[in-house]
Amino acid sequence: MSDITPLENLGEFGLIRRIQETVTLRQPSTRLGIGDDAAILAPEAGHDLVVSTDLLVEGVHFDLTFCPLKHVGYKAVAVNVSDIAAMNATPTQLVVGLAIGSRYSVEAIDELYEGMRLACEAYNVDLVGGDTTASRGGLTISITALGQVPHGQAVRRSGAQPNDLLCVTGDLGGAFLGLQVLEREKAAWSADPDMQPELSKYPYVLQRQLRPEARMDVIHELRDLGVVPTSMIDVSDGLASEVLHLCKASGTGARVFSENLPAANPMLEVAEEFQLDPIMCMLNGGEDYELLFTIPLKDHDKIKNHPDITVLGHMTDASDGVNLITKQGQPIPLRAQGWQHF
Amino acid sequence: MSDITPLENLGEFGLIRRIQETVTLRQPSTRLGIGDDAAILAPEAGHDLVVSTDLLVEGVHFDLTFCPLKHVGYKAVAVNVSDIAAMNATPTQLVVGLAIGSRYSVEAIDELYEGMRLACEAYNVDLVGGDTTASRGGLTISITALGQVPHGQAVRRSGAQPNDLLCVTGDLGGAFLGLQVLEREKAAWSADPDMQPELSKYPYVLQRQLRPEARMDVIHELRDLGVVPTSMIDVSDGLASEVLHLCKASGTGARVFSENLPAANPMLEVAEEFQLDPIMCMLNGGEDYELLFTIPLKDHDKIKNHPDITVLGHMTDASDGVNLITKQGQPIPLRAQGWQHF
């Protein structure tokens, strides 16, 4: 980066004006964006609203050693949009809170907002407000996203029935293996700052980790197909953890067939290089931001040829438990081994 | 505190369940609260929505040396409700993001939520969602508040006209002097940990600093009086800064009469003790969370006997500037000396 302008040169109000100038408003329901005590929205008639919030903390959720701020900004928006998608809703607005450590320059914050701006464009969502403050440590990003869904069509975690098909979008485990690559290269670089990180060999898993996408495409396609999931959640902590959430909320069990787990070839190659079990990567990896959902058996024909939807198995009575079924047909109880922050 | 339970004993999901169990939902528009990917709301027909977000950062906005966590929780909600009030709206829901440092116990987080719970009860607002994560530093609290207002009745900063009366609720400068007391006692205690902090002499200014209230009472009373402010903002950074915001957004000037500034006796006493100019405390102190607003001259009769509303002066043409008028009738240009985070 060539220019380094200290944030105190701008001040809080100057920074807000700078952000405000780059924002484009697209949603008809946005009446007033950044610049007042609150944004004003006029929700579309006949719709319910959904609201979700996420924090991304430097050193916990992202590491600027290997993650460009533009990607951090994009990902911060995408993971919030993913929560909106998981309700079967369409994102409309978001607000952003930033606590900024003293080593951040105006140019660094510009990079972060550029990533958020790109994601807002990709998901057609308006940045309508925020708060910026100093922090004593690193960067903390708080995003709250709003979305809308036709009245009564929001999909909860709790609606699955025994015999519903359990489906997932895309493929799994890639984001976790991308993180393994980044951490290995960081460790090597820490030991020898002259080394060149070996990243170009791993474009797929790195993209999965650094710049995930929310699956709004699938939400729109399901709507076009006339399929309303009976339950849904996004895969942030890992598939096993999310299956358990759906089962607990719905009062069901589930059978997940291990040979159905969707693996991408680049993920399998990296798993082999790291001598990690790809099944475990797919079950417990986390951060894939795919959608896990259930549909009635009668809708199977509508989705069976969809290239981005895989049927993992089906829901059962709660008394059957929540099991991974091995190739040999043996049930193994699923355990959540997702993120442990504390 | 007698019990100290490490947060890792509960884990993130355990903490969410613990919070969920203490939450009461009161708003008819809340369809689904904590526990899914997003909350579901059904906004009342004929209303606009307002949304605002605020971050409170340990070591920047609060200091646990002298601020009980219960008060921090209450204040975090109150300052967000204050932003909703400043739009002439009624708060309905909020979501809370917490980044929690490793030294916090379950009991400490319970205290924080108890404060938020009390504030939610006081302002009749539903806690409908959140996110909790570890932080590498102290505690960061992110709150996003939603409110509703009859369609078209949201009040912006930009609607003031020359000759409108400039009014403020309550009294000013107390929160700033409360902070001075706390910082003096902290410095004394740091020098001599055996000393007893001298706080009981200052109940009024300490309450103004530690547990401010949002002026929802005045919003309801103005509605009952049939008064719709032409512009409004809450006093968070200091009166001078907020007057300048209203004037800039509205394209006006203003005359603020120094002898009209509302001073409480306990504030005057502490200012004298600290040898601080009470006028400066009232103009630049910040954190009073009173409402600053303008009304048409014709509405003067409706508010002139209100015990909690003071007419500070009036708006003027922009070319007249933004001035404090001294007792001697001399204009002094107002300058913002509010908070500088960066």
XYZ file of C-alpha atoms in Angstrom:
684
model
C 0.000 0.000 0.000
C 1.518 3.312 -1.017
C -0.460 5.820 1.047
C -0.832 5.611 4.782
C -3.185 8.221 6.215
C -3.817 8.052 9.971
C -7.493 7.770 10.899
C -7.229 10.751 13.247
C -6.692 12.947 10.168
C -10.286 12.177 9.178
C -11.968 11.795 12.566
C -15.151 9.815 13.127
C -17.464 12.169 11.219
C -15.031 12.426 8.314
C -14.851 8.652 8.118
C -18.660 8.381 8.114
C -18.885 10.941 5.282
C -16.214 9.040 3.326
C -18.179 5.779 3.660
C -21.482 7.488 2.860
C -20.091 8.830 -0.431
C -19.282 5.358 -1.772
C -22.632 3.776 -0.916
C -25.255 3.017 -3.552
C -28.843 2.378 -2.407
C -30.777 -0.166 -4.481
C -33.635 -1.443 -2.347
C -37.036 0.222 -2.847
C -37.714 -0.194 0.878
C -34.753 2.004 1.874
C -36.041 5.500 2.645
C -32.973 6.953 4.365
C -29.480 5.508 4.631
C -26.328 6.566 6.492
C -26.155 9.961 8.172
C -28.947 10.305 10.718
C -29.564 8.789 14.170
C -31.104 5.763 12.431
C -31.925 4.561 8.933
C -35.563 4.642 7.787
C -37.085 1.668 5.978
C -40.562 1.116 4.547
C -40.983 -2.679 4.549
C -42.864 -4.124 1.582
C -46.486 -4.997 2.395
C -47.275 -8.697 2.839
C -43.760 -9.549 3.964
C -42.177 -10.603 7.205
C -38.795 -9.281 8.215
C -35.829 -11.342 9.358
C -32.870 -9.950 11.287
C -29.540 -11.521 12.141
C -26.261 -10.294 13.616
C -22.673 -11.558 13.459
C -19.368 -10.467 14.901
C -16.020 -11.014 13.188
C -13.069 -10.520 15.517
C -9.466 -10.142 14.381
C -7.343 -13.006 15.699
C -10.457 -15.166 16.215
C -12.331 -15.115 12.887
C -9.695 -13.656 10.597
C -5.957 -13.164 10.502
C -4.642 -10.252 8.476
C -1.322 -12.038 7.985
C -2.926 -13.905 5.145
C -6.364 -12.435 4.626
C -6.648 -9.206 2.586
C -9.014 -6.676 4.174
C -11.091 -6.565 1.010
C -11.851 -10.284 1.451
C -12.589 -9.755 5.151
C -15.171 -7.120 4.197
C -16.724 -9.340 1.546
C -16.871 -12.333 3.880
C -18.364 -10.284 6.737
C -21.304 -9.392 4.503
C -21.579 -12.855 2.912
C -21.831 -14.717 6.236
C -24.645 -12.415 7.335
C -26.464 -12.812 4.042
C -26.058 -16.567 4.525
C -28.070 -16.342 7.765
C -30.810 -14.450 5.908
C -30.776 -17.069 3.124
C -31.113 -19.806 5.749
C -34.504 -18.297 6.698
C -35.630 -18.527 3.028
C -35.522 -14.728 2.929
C -33.979 -12.128 0.607
C -31.468 -9.696 2.139
C -32.434 -6.030 1.923
C -30.367 -3.858 4.277
C -27.445 -4.069 6.651
C -25.723 -1.919 9.259
C -22.038 -2.168 10.129
C -20.275 -1.483 13.408
C -16.481 -1.208 13.370
C -14.136 -1.063 16.354
C -10.806 -0.112 14.810
C -7.378 -0.605 16.365
C -4.867 2.232 16.261
C -2.624 0.675 13.600
C -5.325 0.883 10.913
C -5.006 3.579 8.258
C -7.714 5.296 6.224
C -6.546 3.243 3.217
C -6.958 -0.030 5.151
C -10.525 0.888 6.107
C -11.179 1.843 2.470
C -10.103 -1.690 1.452
C -12.442 -3.221 4.007
C -15.378 -1.117 2.785
C -14.528 -1.890 -0.839
C -15.031 -5.573 -0.027
C -18.314 -4.836 1.747
C -19.425 -2.660 -1.181
C -18.720 -5.497 -3.659
C -20.707 -7.942 -1.539
C -23.608 -5.485 -1.198
C -23.644 -5.265 -4.991
C -23.455 -9.045 -5.411
C -26.343 -9.658 -3.005
C -28.323 -6.524 -3.861
C -28.361 -5.277 -0.286
C -28.119 -1.687 0.994
C -25.597 -0.522 3.581
C -27.829 1.876 5.522
C -25.989 2.709 8.720
C -23.267 1.981 11.175
C -21.048 3.046 14.000
C -17.292 3.467 14.064
C -15.130 3.688 17.137
C -11.595 3.123 18.298
C -10.632 -0.176 19.894
C -7.752 -0.966 22.235
C -6.969 -4.114 20.274
C -7.508 -5.227 16.703
C -10.446 -4.878 14.355
C -13.939 -6.039 15.319
C -16.661 -6.030 12.687
C -20.298 -6.262 13.697
C -22.880 -6.656 10.953
C -26.633 -6.828 11.369
C -28.529 -7.864 8.259
C -32.218 -7.468 7.509
C -34.154 -9.451 4.950
C -37.708 -9.936 3.789
C -39.784 -12.988 3.026
C -43.418 -13.290 1.933
C -45.574 -13.445 5.068
C -45.495 -16.887 6.681
C -42.819 -18.326 4.363
C -39.809 -17.936 6.637
C -38.193 -21.349 7.176
C -37.116 -22.227 10.708
C -34.864 -24.968 12.012
C -37.822 -26.644 13.647
C -40.071 -27.815 10.814
C -38.463 -31.099 9.729
C -40.540 -34.313 9.842
C -39.395 -37.946 9.848
C -38.836 -39.132 6.248
C -38.097 -35.624 4.965
C -35.033 -35.650 2.732
C -31.939 -33.973 4.167
C -30.173 -31.939 1.489
C -27.095 -29.749 1.270
C -25.915 -27.283 -1.358
C -22.454 -27.247 -2.968
C -19.605 -29.186 -1.416
C -18.098 -29.380 2.040
C -14.749 -29.264 3.829
C -13.037 -26.849 1.446
C -13.059 -23.821 3.746
C -11.499 -25.847 6.564
C -8.701 -27.136 4.322
C -8.105 -23.625 3.010
C -7.495 -22.608 6.612
C -5.028 -25.493 7.068
C -3.049 -24.289 4.042
C -3.000 -20.708 5.316
C -1.900 -21.729 8.793
C 0.899 -23.958 7.451
C 2.205 -21.178 5.233
C 1.963 -18.670 8.057
C 3.975 -20.934 10.346
C 6.614 -21.366 7.623
C 6.713 -17.630 7.008
C 7.027 -16.911 10.740
C 10.042 -19.221 10.866
C 11.609 -17.691 7.745
C 10.288 -14.284 6.626
C 12.184 -14.609 3.335
C 10.162 -17.604 2.175
C 7.463 -17.152 -0.427
C 4.129 -18.595 0.713
C 3.017 -21.446 -1.542
C -0.590 -20.440 -2.192
C -1.093 -20.583 -5.946
C -1.478 -24.382 -5.869
C -4.657 -24.136 -3.774
C -7.041 -21.689 -5.451
C -10.242 -23.616 -4.690
C -9.860 -24.230 -0.972
C -8.386 -20.763 -0.405
C -11.356 -19.161 -2.095
C -13.681 -21.281 0.030
C -11.957 -19.980 3.158
C -11.230 -16.384 2.218
C -14.202 -15.438 0.092
C -17.202 -17.663 0.712
C -20.500 -16.922 -0.997
C -23.980 -17.049 0.536
C -26.200 -19.419 -1.445
C -28.865 -16.906 -2.430
C -28.773 -18.526 -5.892
C -30.240 -21.724 -4.443
C -32.889 -19.812 -2.486
C -34.113 -18.242 -5.731
C -33.957 -21.572 -7.579
C -35.928 -23.414 -4.905
C -38.553 -20.691 -5.150
C -38.662 -21.139 -8.932
C -39.008 -24.910 -8.469
C -41.872 -24.445 -6.037
C -39.973 -26.136 -3.223
C -40.351 -24.752 0.308
C -37.903 -26.427 2.712
C -39.457 -27.718 5.915
C -36.365 -26.676 7.896
C -33.099 -24.941 7.055
C -29.788 -23.747 8.547
C -26.513 -22.563 7.071
C -23.326 -24.574 7.512
C -21.110 -22.285 9.543
C -19.936 -24.496 12.423
C -19.714 -27.749 10.474
C -22.234 -30.154 8.957
C -22.464 -32.439 11.996
C -23.222 -29.532 14.307
C -25.892 -28.189 11.929
C -27.592 -31.565 11.449
C -27.796 -31.839 15.231
C -29.326 -28.340 15.423
C -32.042 -29.245 12.896
C -32.797 -32.521 14.670
C -32.922 -30.924 18.108
C -35.165 -28.058 16.965
C -37.448 -30.372 14.952
C -37.548 -33.210 17.467
C -36.309 -35.762 14.948
C -33.361 -38.024 14.318
C -31.449 -38.249 11.020
C -29.484 -40.661 8.869
C -26.607 -39.085 6.921
C -24.998 -41.471 4.404
C -21.258 -40.951 4.341
C -20.964 -41.883 0.673
C -23.388 -39.066 -0.180
C -21.223 -36.343 1.371
C -20.361 -33.886 -1.430
C -16.599 -33.721 -1.929
C -14.828 -31.467 -4.444
C -11.662 -32.888 -6.015
C -9.409 -30.023 -4.885
C -10.640 -30.602 -1.317
C -9.793 -34.327 -1.571
C -6.304 -33.542 -2.885
C -5.525 -31.119 -0.071
C -6.937 -33.519 2.520
C -4.591 -36.174 1.201
C -1.621 -33.799 1.271
C -2.411 -32.955 4.897
C -3.192 -36.589 5.735
C -6.618 -35.615 6.998
C -9.722 -37.796 6.681
C -11.924 -36.047 4.079
C -15.087 -37.359 5.771
C -14.064 -35.636 8.995
C -13.241 -32.440 7.066
C -16.697 -32.477 5.500
C -18.500 -33.276 8.759
C -16.695 -30.928 11.098
C -14.841 -28.408 8.959
C -17.124 -25.417 9.245
C -17.283 -22.090 7.398
C -18.537 -23.570 4.134
C -21.676 -21.382 4.292
C -23.660 -23.893 2.284
C -27.339 -24.452 3.092
C -28.542 -27.565 4.883
C -32.289 -28.134 4.553
C -35.045 -30.689 4.550
C -37.793 -31.172 1.972
C -40.812 -33.478 1.839
C -40.154 -36.746 0.034
C -42.720 -35.744 -2.613
C -40.420 -32.925 -3.778
C -37.530 -35.263 -4.570
C -38.162 -35.182 -8.320
C -37.962 -31.397 -8.351
C -34.418 -31.276 -6.971
C -32.874 -34.630 -7.923
C -31.177 -33.280 -11.062
C -30.066 -29.992 -9.536
C -26.273 -29.865 -9.920
C -25.767 -27.950 -6.661
C -28.045 -29.911 -4.353
C -27.091 -33.257 -2.797
C -29.427 -35.508 -0.851
C -27.407 -36.567 2.213
C -30.013 -38.831 3.755
C -33.278 -38.384 5.575
C -34.846 -37.466 8.875
C -36.084 -40.167 11.251
C -37.920 -40.496 14.533
C -35.982 -38.925 17.364
C -35.611 -42.351 18.987
C -33.395 -43.484 16.086
C -30.785 -40.886 17.010
C -28.665 -38.774 14.682
C -26.308 -41.046 12.808
C -23.725 -41.145 10.083
C -24.256 -44.331 8.069
C -20.949 -45.736 6.821
C -20.435 -47.403 3.430
C -20.755 -50.683 5.251
C -24.154 -49.625 6.568
C -23.037 -49.103 10.147
C -24.551 -46.204 12.122
C -22.148 -43.936 14.009
C -23.688 -41.269 16.266
C -22.918 -37.772 14.933
C -21.093 -35.451 17.323
C -20.659 -31.705 16.996
C -17.015 -30.770 16.863
C -17.578 -27.274 15.541
C -15.871 -24.087 16.618
C -15.080 -23.637 20.262
C -14.494 -19.958 20.833
C -14.321 -20.077 24.614
C -18.932 -12.060 43.386
C -18.933 -15.465 45.016
C -19.168 -17.865 42.053
C -16.752 -17.841 39.148
C -17.651 -20.257 36.355
C -15.393 -20.193 33.289
C -17.275 -19.551 30.036
C -15.762 -22.645 28.422
C -17.806 -24.744 30.872
C -20.928 -23.536 29.071
C -19.659 -23.141 25.506
C -21.249 -20.846 22.945
C -24.477 -22.831 22.537
C -24.864 -23.225 26.287
C -24.461 -19.491 26.727
C -27.083 -18.804 24.037
C -29.534 -21.177 25.751
C -28.851 -19.512 29.093
C -29.626 -16.085 27.613
C -32.681 -17.379 25.769
C -34.199 -18.702 28.984
C -34.215 -15.281 30.667
C -35.762 -13.392 27.760
C -39.372 -12.220 27.777
C -40.978 -11.250 24.464
C -43.514 -8.417 24.642
C -43.848 -6.935 21.169
C -46.756 -8.202 19.044
C -44.544 -7.874 15.954
C -42.010 -10.430 17.264
C -42.753 -13.793 15.634
C -39.536 -15.646 16.543
C -36.757 -14.615 18.916
C -33.380 -16.104 19.801
C -32.430 -19.557 18.580
C -32.605 -19.709 14.801
C -30.424 -18.290 12.006
C -32.389 -15.046 12.262
C -35.323 -13.598 14.185
C -38.667 -13.232 12.405
C -40.678 -10.028 12.722
C -44.045 -9.037 11.291
C -43.924 -5.221 11.180
C -47.171 -3.435 11.970
C -49.001 -2.198 8.874
C -48.841 1.527 8.181
C -45.510 1.942 9.924
C -41.980 2.657 8.824
C -39.064 0.925 10.445
C -35.966 2.595 11.853
C -32.696 0.801 12.538
C -29.596 1.957 14.367
C -26.412 0.298 15.618
C -23.889 1.170 18.333
C -20.692 -0.341 19.629
C -19.516 -0.085 23.226
C -15.869 -0.998 23.676
C -14.206 -1.715 27.015
C -11.491 0.821 27.726
C -13.036 3.286 25.257
C -16.701 3.595 26.264
C -16.669 1.967 29.667
C -14.186 1.064 32.376
C -15.023 -1.886 34.597
C -12.870 -0.445 37.380
C -15.798 1.729 38.322
C -18.727 0.647 36.162
C -20.728 -2.428 37.250
C -21.518 -4.751 34.335
C -25.230 -4.477 35.072
C -25.029 -0.737 34.403
C -22.968 -1.346 31.254
C -25.726 -3.623 29.968
C -28.448 -1.133 30.830
C -26.558 1.746 29.223
C -25.800 -0.259 26.060
C -29.535 -0.721 25.499
C -30.473 2.827 26.582
C -28.088 4.546 24.162
C -29.504 2.515 21.273
C -33.074 3.257 22.323
C -32.039 6.929 22.447
C -31.154 6.770 18.724
C -34.589 5.279 17.996
C -36.248 7.996 20.108
C -34.320 10.640 18.151
C -36.170 9.490 15.003
C -39.543 9.998 16.788
C -39.954 6.210 16.751
C -40.801 3.565 19.350
C -38.250 0.803 19.955
C -39.479 -2.724 19.230
C -36.604 -5.215 18.968
C -32.867 -5.435 19.383
C -30.048 -7.872 18.669
C -26.840 -8.065 20.698
C -23.365 -9.093 19.613
C -20.787 -9.781 22.331
C -17.058 -10.319 21.894
C -15.932 -11.546 25.300
C -12.387 -11.518 26.663
C -11.019 -14.607 28.388
C -11.180 -13.168 31.920
C -15.000 -12.962 31.878
C -16.962 -15.558 33.840
C -20.467 -16.864 33.279
C -21.555 -14.823 36.304
C -20.111 -11.626 34.811
C -22.017 -12.186 31.559
C -25.159 -12.889 33.612
C -24.741 -9.458 35.244
C -24.398 -7.802 31.853
C -27.538 -9.504 30.541
C -29.433 -8.660 33.717
C -28.799 -4.980 32.950
C -29.917 -5.446 29.355
C -32.991 -7.342 30.518
C -33.958 -4.493 32.879
C -33.558 -1.952 30.083
C -35.606 -4.091 27.682
C -38.356 -4.124 30.308
C -38.111 -0.372 30.907
C -38.348 0.448 27.193
C -40.678 -2.415 26.251
C -38.287 -3.812 23.653
C -37.614 -7.458 22.760
C -34.144 -9.010 22.689
C -34.589 -11.241 19.635
C -31.130 -12.403 18.640
C -27.417 -12.098 18.894
C -23.988 -13.524 18.440
C -21.376 -14.361 21.049
C -17.715 -14.952 20.417
C -14.357 -14.838 22.136
C -12.192 -11.743 21.855
C -8.438 -11.369 22.295
C -8.952 -8.246 24.367
C -11.737 -6.919 26.552
C -15.476 -6.840 26.089
C -17.094 -5.343 22.989
C -20.876 -4.940 22.897
C -22.653 -4.349 19.629
C -26.348 -3.553 19.722
C -28.643 -2.983 16.774
C -32.067 -1.608 17.662
C -35.191 -1.563 15.543
C -38.130 0.737 16.045
C -41.371 1.658 14.368
C -43.025 4.960 13.576
C -46.297 5.710 11.763
C -45.543 5.961 8.054
C -43.973 9.284 7.123
C -43.600 10.518 10.732
C -39.932 9.715 11.252
C -38.064 12.892 12.188
C -34.696 13.493 10.529
C -31.918 15.913 11.349
C -32.617 17.831 8.177
C -36.079 19.381 8.619
C -35.384 22.505 10.694
C -36.400 25.916 9.299
C -35.206 29.398 10.290
C -37.269 30.678 13.257
C -38.040 27.167 14.516
C -37.496 26.953 18.267
C -34.496 24.899 19.370
C -35.397 22.781 22.415
C -33.644 20.267 24.639
C -34.956 17.811 27.216
C -33.695 17.463 30.782
C -30.401 19.019 31.828
C -26.884 18.876 30.474
C -23.289 18.324 31.586
C -24.049 15.836 34.364
C -22.741 12.738 32.588
C -19.444 14.462 31.818
C -18.958 15.527 35.439
C -19.855 12.027 36.599
C -16.972 10.795 34.469
C -14.634 13.372 36.029
C -15.532 12.100 39.516
C -14.971 8.483 38.490
C -11.620 9.228 36.879
C -10.397 11.188 39.884
C -11.362 8.384 42.263
C -9.787 5.788 39.978
C -6.513 7.730 39.906
C -6.559 8.002 43.713
C -7.323 4.305 44.055
C -4.530 3.376 41.624
C -2.097 5.353 43.790
C -3.389 3.820 47.017
C -5.462 0.622 46.713
C -6.422 0.892 50.392
C -8.354 4.121 49.902
C -12.131 4.078 49.806
C -13.497 5.796 46.682
C -15.552 8.876 47.580
C -18.644 8.289 45.455
C -21.657 8.638 47.751
C -21.452 12.452 47.592
C -22.224 12.464 43.854
C -25.332 10.378 43.208
C -26.807 12.610 40.508
C -23.837 13.015 38.196
C -22.788 9.369 38.677
C -26.213 8.180 37.684
C -26.111 10.443 34.629
C -22.826 8.825 33.584
C -23.380 5.223 34.593
C -27.051 4.700 33.926
C -28.471 7.208 31.466
C -32.054 6.917 30.285
C -33.370 7.356 26.760
C -36.071 10.047 26.663
C -38.895 7.876 25.349
C -41.109 9.634 27.917
C -40.756 12.905 26.011
C -41.414 11.208 22.654
C -44.736 9.933 24.003
C -45.577 13.308 25.576
C -44.852 15.230 22.374
C -47.147 12.833 20.548
C -49.862 13.452 23.161
C -49.369 17.221 22.764
C -49.672 16.955 18.985
C -46.166 18.313 18.456
C -44.076 16.823 15.640
C -40.485 18.110 15.783
C -39.142 19.413 12.483
C -35.703 17.955 13.247
C -34.229 15.910 16.079
C -30.990 14.300 17.319
C -29.894 12.835 20.626
C -27.147 14.450 22.688
C -24.399 11.849 22.712
C -21.306 13.796 21.628
C -22.188 17.085 23.319
C -24.765 19.821 22.719
C -22.516 21.989 20.527
C -21.715 19.081 18.224
C -25.389 18.127 17.926
C -26.562 21.710 17.231
C -23.986 21.847 14.437
C -25.290 18.516 13.045
C -28.884 19.816 12.942
C -27.789 23.093 11.314
C -25.592 21.380 8.724
C -28.269 18.806 7.809
C -31.038 21.442 7.711
C -29.035 24.183 6.001
C -29.681 26.695 8.791
C -27.835 28.646 11.444
C -28.829 28.799 15.120
C -28.738 31.060 18.152
C -28.293 29.270 21.486
C -28.721 31.548 24.511
C -26.203 30.632 27.195
C -28.521 31.694 30.019
C -31.104 29.182 28.757
C -28.785 26.171 29.073
C -30.431 23.753 31.523
C -28.193 23.214 34.552
C -28.978 20.883 37.455
C -27.747 22.017 40.875
C -25.678 18.867 41.540
C -23.935 19.423 38.187
C -23.131 23.046 39.154
C -21.734 21.940 42.521
C -19.437 19.319 40.980
C -18.312 21.769 38.264
C -17.339 24.210 40.987
C -15.487 21.526 42.925
C -13.539 20.590 39.794
C -13.102 24.262 38.818
C -14.707 23.617 35.450
C -16.856 26.136 33.583
C -20.413 24.751 33.776
C -21.270 26.348 30.409
C -18.466 24.369 28.767
C -19.606 21.199 30.563
C -23.132 21.662 29.205
C -21.981 22.527 25.674
C -19.301 19.893 25.195
C -19.782 17.273 27.889
C -21.494 14.533 25.913
C -23.287 11.336 26.940
C -26.320 13.091 28.414
C -28.615 11.256 25.960
C -31.151 14.041 26.076
C -33.087 14.953 22.921
C -32.309 18.108 20.962
C -35.087 19.102 18.576
C -36.734 21.942 16.729
C -40.425 22.833 16.623
C -42.371 25.447 14.691
C -42.855 28.734 16.575
C -46.638 28.144 16.561
C -46.164 25.130 18.866
C -44.459 27.174 21.594
C -47.573 27.309 23.776
C -47.859 23.527 23.761
C -44.426 22.948 25.295
C -43.679 26.147 27.234
C -44.876 24.768 30.574
C -43.365 21.310 30.123
C -41.015 20.783 33.096
C -38.554 18.697 31.092
C -38.273 20.791 27.926
C -36.154 23.936 27.680
C -36.163 26.352 24.747
C -32.467 27.047 24.084
C -32.940 29.528 21.271
C -33.959 29.358 17.650
C -32.803 28.480 14.175
C -31.682 31.199 11.767
C -30.579 31.581 8.176
C -27.389 29.691 7.489
C -25.612 32.975 6.778
C -26.008 34.000 10.449
C -23.830 31.068 11.533
C -24.239 28.858 14.577
C -23.689 30.953 17.681
C -23.827 30.856 21.428
C -25.282 34.160 22.625
C -23.722 35.260 25.920
C -25.594 36.979 28.753
C -24.177 40.226 27.403
C -25.720 39.489 24.006
C -22.442 38.694 22.267
C -22.396 35.890 19.666
C -19.626 33.284 19.938
C -19.390 30.712 17.130
C -20.177 27.215 18.431
C -17.448 24.608 17.930
C -17.769 20.858 18.286
C -15.437 19.516 20.938
C -17.137 16.154 21.264
C -15.534 12.769 21.548
C -12.430 12.070 19.528
C -12.027 8.310 19.361
C -9.198 8.242 16.843
